[in-house]
Amino acid sequence: IKVNEITIGLVSTDSLLHLSTEVVNQNLPIGTRICRLAEHFIQQKSYYPIFPPPSLPGMQVNLDVNKRSQYSMPIQPDILLLPSRLSCFVKDIAGGTVAINPGYLVKGGAGGTFAAMDIHPIKKDLLDQNEEEEMSSNVKDRIRVEVRKI
């Protein structure tokens, strides 16, 4: 999705949880596991960077390899939304992408979490300076994200 100069990538499958079951996370510095998982999406340029999908109970995915181009990531998004059962997070990852796991809006019979984003516009003087050139959106420097509980 492209909104003005900002590219947003999102996925509805809990591919972050599926990826976490397949990746070895031994001897990582504390707090880097989630960031490393999110970077796999950017590095592999895919919204579902696992093949074959996990066959664990409750994680079955009907993944059609013939439609692989539809879940590939043609460009690197500025914001990557990865809703998952894993811990909620907002991280600046590889190449200036902001990865967000807002969690699920509903968890069982109770309320869950959601992300509220504020993205500030590009300053007018920067726009005037770069009128003719394609400029990077630098969303990571202009965004404020809060993960809120319902």
mmCIF file with all atom_site columns, C-alpha atoms in Angstrom:
data_model
loop_
_atom_site.group_PDB
_atom_site.id
_atom_site.type_symbol
_atom_site.label_atom_id
_atom_site.label_alt_id
_atom_site.label_comp_id
_atom_site.label_asym_id
_atom_site.label_entity_id
_atom_site.label_seq_id
_atom_site.pdbx_PDB_ins_code
_atom_site.Cartn_x
_atom_site.Cartn_y
_atom_site.Cartn_z
_atom_site.occupancy
_atom_site.B_iso_or_equiv
_atom_site.pdbx_formal_charge
_atom_site.auth_seq_id
_atom_site.auth_comp_id
_atom_site.auth_asym_id
_atom_site.auth_atom_id
_atom_site.pdbx_PDB_model_num
ATOM 1   C CA . ILE A 1 1   ? 0.000   0.000   0.000  1.00 0.00 ? 1   ILE A CA 1
ATOM 2   C CA . LYS A 1 2   ? 1.355   3.425   -0.858 1.00 0.00 ? 2   LYS A CA 1
ATOM 3   C CA . VAL A 1 3   ? 0.056   6.493   0.987  1.00 0.00 ? 3   VAL A CA 1
ATOM 4   C CA . ASN A 1 4   ? 1.657   9.691   -0.308 1.00 0.00 ? 4   ASN A CA 1
ATOM 5   C CA . GLU A 1 5   ? 5.401   8.954   -0.088 1.00 0.00 ? 5   GLU A CA 1
ATOM 6   C CA . ILE A 1 6   ? 5.084   6.113   2.472  1.00 0.00 ? 6   ILE A CA 1
ATOM 7   C CA . THR A 1 7   ? 5.047   2.433   1.523  1.00 0.00 ? 7   THR A CA 1
ATOM 8   C CA . ILE A 1 8   ? 3.251   0.092   3.930  1.00 0.00 ? 8   ILE A CA 1
ATOM 9   C CA . GLY A 1 9   ? 3.593   -3.682  3.758  1.00 0.00 ? 9   GLY A CA 1
ATOM 10  C CA . LEU A 1 10  ? 1.269   -5.930  5.721  1.00 0.00 ? 10  LEU A CA 1
ATOM 11  C CA . VAL A 1 11  ? 0.374   -9.562  6.077  1.00 0.00 ? 11  VAL A CA 1
ATOM 12  C CA . SER A 1 12  ? -2.673  -11.224 7.651  1.00 0.00 ? 12  SER A CA 1
ATOM 13  C CA . THR A 1 13  ? -1.087  -14.636 8.341  1.00 0.00 ? 13  THR A CA 1
ATOM 14  C CA . ASP A 1 14  ? 0.866   -14.977 11.585 1.00 0.00 ? 14  ASP A CA 1
ATOM 15  C CA . SER A 1 15  ? 4.037   -15.506 9.566  1.00 0.00 ? 15  SER A CA 1
ATOM 16  C CA . LEU A 1 16  ? 6.152   -14.039 12.380 1.00 0.00 ? 16  LEU A CA 1
ATOM 17  C CA . LEU A 1 17  ? 5.070   -16.845 14.735 1.00 0.00 ? 17  LEU A CA 1
ATOM 18  C CA . HIS A 1 18  ? 5.584   -19.447 12.006 1.00 0.00 ? 18  HIS A CA 1
ATOM 19  C CA . LEU A 1 19  ? 9.076   -18.107 11.334 1.00 0.00 ? 19  LEU A CA 1
ATOM 20  C CA . SER A 1 20  ? 9.936   -18.113 15.053 1.00 0.00 ? 20  SER A CA 1
ATOM 21  C CA . THR A 1 21  ? 9.321   -21.874 15.205 1.00 0.00 ? 21  THR A CA 1
ATOM 22  C CA . GLU A 1 22  ? 11.784  -22.512 12.371 1.00 0.00 ? 22  GLU A CA 1
ATOM 23  C CA . VAL A 1 23  ? 14.699  -20.171 13.200 1.00 0.00 ? 23  VAL A CA 1
ATOM 24  C CA . VAL A 1 24  ? 17.547  -21.056 15.549 1.00 0.00 ? 24  VAL A CA 1
ATOM 25  C CA . ASN A 1 25  ? 17.894  -18.303 18.151 1.00 0.00 ? 25  ASN A CA 1
ATOM 26  C CA . GLN A 1 26  ? 20.759  -19.611 20.227 1.00 0.00 ? 26  GLN A CA 1
ATOM 27  C CA . ASN A 1 27  ? 23.269  -17.238 21.888 1.00 0.00 ? 27  ASN A CA 1
ATOM 28  C CA . LEU A 1 28  ? 21.607  -14.015 20.698 1.00 0.00 ? 28  LEU A CA 1
ATOM 29  C CA . PRO A 1 29  ? 21.956  -10.823 22.710 1.00 0.00 ? 29  PRO A CA 1
ATOM 30  C CA . ILE A 1 30  ? 18.898  -10.138 24.855 1.00 0.00 ? 30  ILE A CA 1
ATOM 31  C CA . GLY A 1 31  ? 16.125  -8.348  22.964 1.00 0.00 ? 31  GLY A CA 1
ATOM 32  C CA . THR A 1 32  ? 17.432  -9.025  19.441 1.00 0.00 ? 32  THR A CA 1
ATOM 33  C CA . ARG A 1 33  ? 15.392  -12.136 18.612 1.00 0.00 ? 33  ARG A CA 1
ATOM 34  C CA . ILE A 1 34  ? 12.259  -10.286 17.484 1.00 0.00 ? 34  ILE A CA 1
ATOM 35  C CA . CYS A 1 35  ? 14.278  -7.759  15.489 1.00 0.00 ? 35  CYS A CA 1
ATOM 36  C CA . ARG A 1 36  ? 16.167  -10.571 13.781 1.00 0.00 ? 36  ARG A CA 1
ATOM 37  C CA . LEU A 1 37  ? 12.926  -12.362 12.905 1.00 0.00 ? 37  LEU A CA 1
ATOM 38  C CA . ALA A 1 38  ? 11.463  -9.193  11.351 1.00 0.00 ? 38  ALA A CA 1
ATOM 39  C CA . GLU A 1 39  ? 14.643  -8.627  9.330  1.00 0.00 ? 39  GLU A CA 1
ATOM 40  C CA . HIS A 1 40  ? 14.150  -12.011 7.621  1.00 0.00 ? 40  HIS A CA 1
ATOM 41  C CA . PHE A 1 41  ? 11.112  -10.578 5.812  1.00 0.00 ? 41  PHE A CA 1
ATOM 42  C CA . ILE A 1 42  ? 13.190  -7.713  4.377  1.00 0.00 ? 42  ILE A CA 1
ATOM 43  C CA . GLN A 1 43  ? 16.258  -9.822  3.577  1.00 0.00 ? 43  GLN A CA 1
ATOM 44  C CA . GLN A 1 44  ? 14.237  -12.527 1.821  1.00 0.00 ? 44  GLN A CA 1
ATOM 45  C CA . LYS A 1 45  ? 11.862  -10.015 0.184  1.00 0.00 ? 45  LYS A CA 1
ATOM 46  C CA . SER A 1 46  ? 8.839   -12.087 1.109  1.00 0.00 ? 46  SER A CA 1
ATOM 47  C CA . TYR A 1 47  ? 5.755   -11.727 3.313  1.00 0.00 ? 47  TYR A CA 1
ATOM 48  C CA . TYR A 1 48  ? 6.016   -15.446 4.054  1.00 0.00 ? 48  TYR A CA 1
ATOM 49  C CA . PRO A 1 49  ? 9.765   -16.282 4.105  1.00 0.00 ? 49  PRO A CA 1
ATOM 50  C CA . ILE A 1 50  ? 9.364   -19.979 5.010  1.00 0.00 ? 50  ILE A CA 1
ATOM 51  C CA . PHE A 1 51  ? 9.089   -22.976 2.740  1.00 0.00 ? 51  PHE A CA 1
ATOM 52  C CA . PRO A 1 52  ? 7.730   -25.462 3.485  1.00 0.00 ? 52  PRO A CA 1
ATOM 53  C CA . PRO A 1 53  ? 5.387   -23.944 6.071  1.00 0.00 ? 53  PRO A CA 1
ATOM 54  C CA . PRO A 1 54  ? 5.446   -25.440 9.578  1.00 0.00 ? 54  PRO A CA 1
ATOM 55  C CA . SER A 1 55  ? 3.232   -28.478 10.048 1.00 0.00 ? 55  SER A CA 1
ATOM 56  C CA . LEU A 1 56  ? 2.684   -27.963 13.772 1.00 0.00 ? 56  LEU A CA 1
ATOM 57  C CA . PRO A 1 57  ? -0.893  -28.187 15.091 1.00 0.00 ? 57  PRO A CA 1
ATOM 58  C CA . GLY A 1 58  ? -2.689  -24.857 14.699 1.00 0.00 ? 58  GLY A CA 1
ATOM 59  C CA . MET A 1 59  ? -0.128  -23.495 12.232 1.00 0.00 ? 59  MET A CA 1
ATOM 60  C CA . GLN A 1 60  ? -1.232  -25.048 8.960  1.00 0.00 ? 60  GLN A CA 1
ATOM 61  C CA . VAL A 1 61  ? -1.091  -22.687 5.990  1.00 0.00 ? 61  VAL A CA 1
ATOM 62  C CA . ASN A 1 62  ? -2.329  -23.421 2.496  1.00 0.00 ? 62  ASN A CA 1
ATOM 63  C CA . LEU A 1 63  ? 0.697   -22.115 0.606  1.00 0.00 ? 63  LEU A CA 1
ATOM 64  C CA . ASP A 1 64  ? 0.449   -22.278 -3.184 1.00 0.00 ? 64  ASP A CA 1
ATOM 65  C CA . VAL A 1 65  ? 3.967   -22.169 -4.626 1.00 0.00 ? 65  VAL A CA 1
ATOM 66  C CA . ASN A 1 66  ? 2.581   -21.232 -8.044 1.00 0.00 ? 66  ASN A CA 1
ATOM 67  C CA . LYS A 1 67  ? 1.431   -17.912 -6.535 1.00 0.00 ? 67  LYS A CA 1
ATOM 68  C CA . ARG A 1 68  ? 4.774   -17.117 -4.899 1.00 0.00 ? 68  ARG A CA 1
ATOM 69  C CA . SER A 1 69  ? 5.003   -13.792 -6.721 1.00 0.00 ? 69  SER A CA 1
ATOM 70  C CA . GLN A 1 70  ? 1.876   -12.609 -4.875 1.00 0.00 ? 70  GLN A CA 1
ATOM 71  C CA . TYR A 1 71  ? 3.545   -12.880 -1.482 1.00 0.00 ? 71  TYR A CA 1
ATOM 72  C CA . SER A 1 72  ? 6.919   -11.575 -2.596 1.00 0.00 ? 72  SER A CA 1
ATOM 73  C CA . MET A 1 73  ? 7.996   -8.097  -1.528 1.00 0.00 ? 73  MET A CA 1
ATOM 74  C CA . PRO A 1 74  ? 8.818   -6.126  -4.719 1.00 0.00 ? 74  PRO A CA 1
ATOM 75  C CA . ILE A 1 75  ? 10.082  -3.072  -2.809 1.00 0.00 ? 75  ILE A CA 1
ATOM 76  C CA . GLN A 1 76  ? 11.210  -2.539  0.748  1.00 0.00 ? 76  GLN A CA 1
ATOM 77  C CA . PRO A 1 77  ? 8.351   -1.017  2.742  1.00 0.00 ? 77  PRO A CA 1
ATOM 78  C CA . ASP A 1 78  ? 8.812   1.928   5.088  1.00 0.00 ? 78  ASP A CA 1
ATOM 79  C CA . ILE A 1 79  ? 6.383   0.327   7.555  1.00 0.00 ? 79  ILE A CA 1
ATOM 80  C CA . LEU A 1 80  ? 5.976   -3.447  7.895  1.00 0.00 ? 80  LEU A CA 1
ATOM 81  C CA . LEU A 1 81  ? 2.877   -4.603  9.822  1.00 0.00 ? 81  LEU A CA 1
ATOM 82  C CA . LEU A 1 82  ? 3.228   -8.159  11.142 1.00 0.00 ? 82  LEU A CA 1
ATOM 83  C CA . PRO A 1 83  ? 0.293   -8.981  13.446 1.00 0.00 ? 83  PRO A CA 1
ATOM 84  C CA . SER A 1 84  ? 1.233   -11.951 15.608 1.00 0.00 ? 84  SER A CA 1
ATOM 85  C CA . ARG A 1 85  ? 0.600   -13.824 18.853 1.00 0.00 ? 85  ARG A CA 1
ATOM 86  C CA . LEU A 1 86  ? 4.209   -13.050 19.804 1.00 0.00 ? 86  LEU A CA 1
ATOM 87  C CA . SER A 1 87  ? 4.994   -10.067 22.029 1.00 0.00 ? 87  SER A CA 1
ATOM 88  C CA . CYS A 1 88  ? 3.935   -6.701  20.637 1.00 0.00 ? 88  CYS A CA 1
ATOM 89  C CA . PHE A 1 89  ? 6.809   -4.563  19.397 1.00 0.00 ? 89  PHE A CA 1
ATOM 90  C CA . VAL A 1 90  ? 7.870   -1.590  17.312 1.00 0.00 ? 90  VAL A CA 1
ATOM 91  C CA . LYS A 1 91  ? 11.421  -1.881  15.940 1.00 0.00 ? 91  LYS A CA 1
ATOM 92  C CA . ASP A 1 92  ? 13.595  -0.020  13.478 1.00 0.00 ? 92  ASP A CA 1
ATOM 93  C CA . ILE A 1 93  ? 15.047  -2.798  11.341 1.00 0.00 ? 93  ILE A CA 1
ATOM 94  C CA . ALA A 1 94  ? 17.291  -3.178  8.289  1.00 0.00 ? 94  ALA A CA 1
ATOM 95  C CA . GLY A 1 95  ? 17.445  -0.291  5.851  1.00 0.00 ? 95  GLY A CA 1
ATOM 96  C CA . GLY A 1 96  ? 15.085  2.094   7.624  1.00 0.00 ? 96  GLY A CA 1
ATOM 97  C CA . THR A 1 97  ? 11.959  -0.063  7.789  1.00 0.00 ? 97  THR A CA 1
ATOM 98  C CA . VAL A 1 98  ? 9.834   0.188   10.928 1.00 0.00 ? 98  VAL A CA 1
ATOM 99  C CA . ALA A 1 99  ? 8.444   -3.248  11.854 1.00 0.00 ? 99  ALA A CA 1
ATOM 100 C CA . ILE A 1 100 ? 5.292   -3.284  13.980 1.00 0.00 ? 100 ILE A CA 1
ATOM 101 C CA . ASN A 1 101 ? 3.561   -6.194  15.672 1.00 0.00 ? 101 ASN A CA 1
ATOM 102 C CA . PRO A 1 102 ? 0.340   -4.679  17.014 1.00 0.00 ? 102 PRO A CA 1
ATOM 103 C CA . GLY A 1 103 ? -0.830  -8.059  18.312 1.00 0.00 ? 103 GLY A CA 1
ATOM 104 C CA . TYR A 1 104 ? -4.424  -9.198  17.852 1.00 0.00 ? 104 TYR A CA 1
ATOM 105 C CA . LEU A 1 105 ? -7.408  -6.913  18.380 1.00 0.00 ? 105 LEU A CA 1
ATOM 106 C CA . VAL A 1 106 ? -9.313  -9.704  20.127 1.00 0.00 ? 106 VAL A CA 1
ATOM 107 C CA . LYS A 1 107 ? -7.737  -12.431 22.259 1.00 0.00 ? 107 LYS A CA 1
ATOM 108 C CA . GLY A 1 108 ? -10.296 -15.104 23.087 1.00 0.00 ? 108 GLY A CA 1
ATOM 109 C CA . GLY A 1 109 ? -13.247 -13.344 24.705 1.00 0.00 ? 109 GLY A CA 1
ATOM 110 C CA . ALA A 1 110 ? -11.187 -10.369 25.883 1.00 0.00 ? 110 ALA A CA 1
ATOM 111 C CA . GLY A 1 111 ? -9.881  -7.266  24.195 1.00 0.00 ? 111 GLY A CA 1
ATOM 112 C CA . GLY A 1 112 ? -6.431  -7.365  22.677 1.00 0.00 ? 112 GLY A CA 1
ATOM 113 C CA . THR A 1 113 ? -4.069  -4.694  21.394 1.00 0.00 ? 113 THR A CA 1
ATOM 114 C CA . PHE A 1 114 ? -3.729  -2.374  18.423 1.00 0.00 ? 114 PHE A CA 1
ATOM 115 C CA . ALA A 1 115 ? -1.144  0.100   17.121 1.00 0.00 ? 115 ALA A CA 1
ATOM 116 C CA . ALA A 1 116 ? -1.810  3.829   16.858 1.00 0.00 ? 116 ALA A CA 1
ATOM 117 C CA . MET A 1 117 ? 0.598   5.525   14.434 1.00 0.00 ? 117 MET A CA 1
ATOM 118 C CA . ASP A 1 118 ? 1.361   9.214   14.050 1.00 0.00 ? 118 ASP A CA 1
ATOM 119 C CA . ILE A 1 119 ? 3.432   10.045  10.998 1.00 0.00 ? 119 ILE A CA 1
ATOM 120 C CA . HIS A 1 120 ? 4.636   13.607  10.733 1.00 0.00 ? 120 HIS A CA 1
ATOM 121 C CA . PRO A 1 121 ? 4.845   15.185  7.269  1.00 0.00 ? 121 PRO A CA 1
ATOM 122 C CA . ILE A 1 122 ? 8.133   15.900  5.538  1.00 0.00 ? 122 ILE A CA 1
ATOM 123 C CA . LYS A 1 123 ? 9.301   19.433  6.274  1.00 0.00 ? 123 LYS A CA 1
ATOM 124 C CA . LYS A 1 124 ? 8.499   21.889  3.501  1.00 0.00 ? 124 LYS A CA 1
ATOM 125 C CA . ASP A 1 125 ? 12.091  23.115  3.135  1.00 0.00 ? 125 ASP A CA 1
ATOM 126 C CA . LEU A 1 126 ? 13.258  19.517  2.490  1.00 0.00 ? 126 LEU A CA 1
ATOM 127 C CA . LEU A 1 127 ? 10.569  19.098  -0.144 1.00 0.00 ? 127 LEU A CA 1
ATOM 128 C CA . ASP A 1 128 ? 11.598  22.345  -1.855 1.00 0.00 ? 128 ASP A CA 1
ATOM 129 C CA . GLN A 1 129 ? 15.266  21.296  -1.914 1.00 0.00 ? 129 GLN A CA 1
ATOM 130 C CA . ASN A 1 130 ? 14.494  17.903  -3.458 1.00 0.00 ? 130 ASN A CA 1
ATOM 131 C CA . GLU A 1 131 ? 11.706  18.826  -5.871 1.00 0.00 ? 131 GLU A CA 1
ATOM 132 C CA . GLU A 1 132 ? 13.211  17.138  -8.900 1.00 0.00 ? 132 GLU A CA 1
ATOM 133 C CA . GLU A 1 133 ? 14.916  14.213  -7.178 1.00 0.00 ? 133 GLU A CA 1
ATOM 134 C CA . GLU A 1 134 ? 13.326  11.125  -5.687 1.00 0.00 ? 134 GLU A CA 1
ATOM 135 C CA . MET A 1 135 ? 13.927  11.420  -1.963 1.00 0.00 ? 135 MET A CA 1
ATOM 136 C CA . SER A 1 136 ? 13.738  8.782   0.718  1.00 0.00 ? 136 SER A CA 1
ATOM 137 C CA . SER A 1 137 ? 10.771  9.125   3.037  1.00 0.00 ? 137 SER A CA 1
ATOM 138 C CA . ASN A 1 138 ? 12.762  8.617   6.298  1.00 0.00 ? 138 ASN A CA 1
ATOM 139 C CA . VAL A 1 139 ? 9.636   7.400   8.040  1.00 0.00 ? 139 VAL A CA 1
ATOM 140 C CA . LYS A 1 140 ? 11.627  6.044   10.984 1.00 0.00 ? 140 LYS A CA 1
ATOM 141 C CA . ASP A 1 141 ? 12.552  9.624   11.913 1.00 0.00 ? 141 ASP A CA 1
ATOM 142 C CA . ARG A 1 142 ? 8.962   10.904  11.549 1.00 0.00 ? 142 ARG A CA 1
ATOM 143 C CA . ILE A 1 143 ? 6.852   8.166   13.099 1.00 0.00 ? 143 ILE A CA 1
ATOM 144 C CA . ARG A 1 144 ? 5.486   7.657   16.593 1.00 0.00 ? 144 ARG A CA 1
ATOM 145 C CA . VAL A 1 145 ? 3.803   4.327   17.347 1.00 0.00 ? 145 VAL A CA 1
ATOM 146 C CA . GLU A 1 146 ? 1.950   3.277   20.470 1.00 0.00 ? 146 GLU A CA 1
ATOM 147 C CA . VAL A 1 147 ? 0.688   -0.254  21.031 1.00 0.00 ? 147 VAL A CA 1
ATOM 148 C CA . ARG A 1 148 ? -2.489  0.147   23.110 1.00 0.00 ? 148 ARG A CA 1
ATOM 149 C CA . LYS A 1 149 ? -4.695  -2.325  24.953 1.00 0.00 ? 149 LYS A CA 1
ATOM 150 C CA . ILE A 1 150 ? -8.448  -2.396  24.488 1.00 0.00 ? 150 ILE A CA 1
#
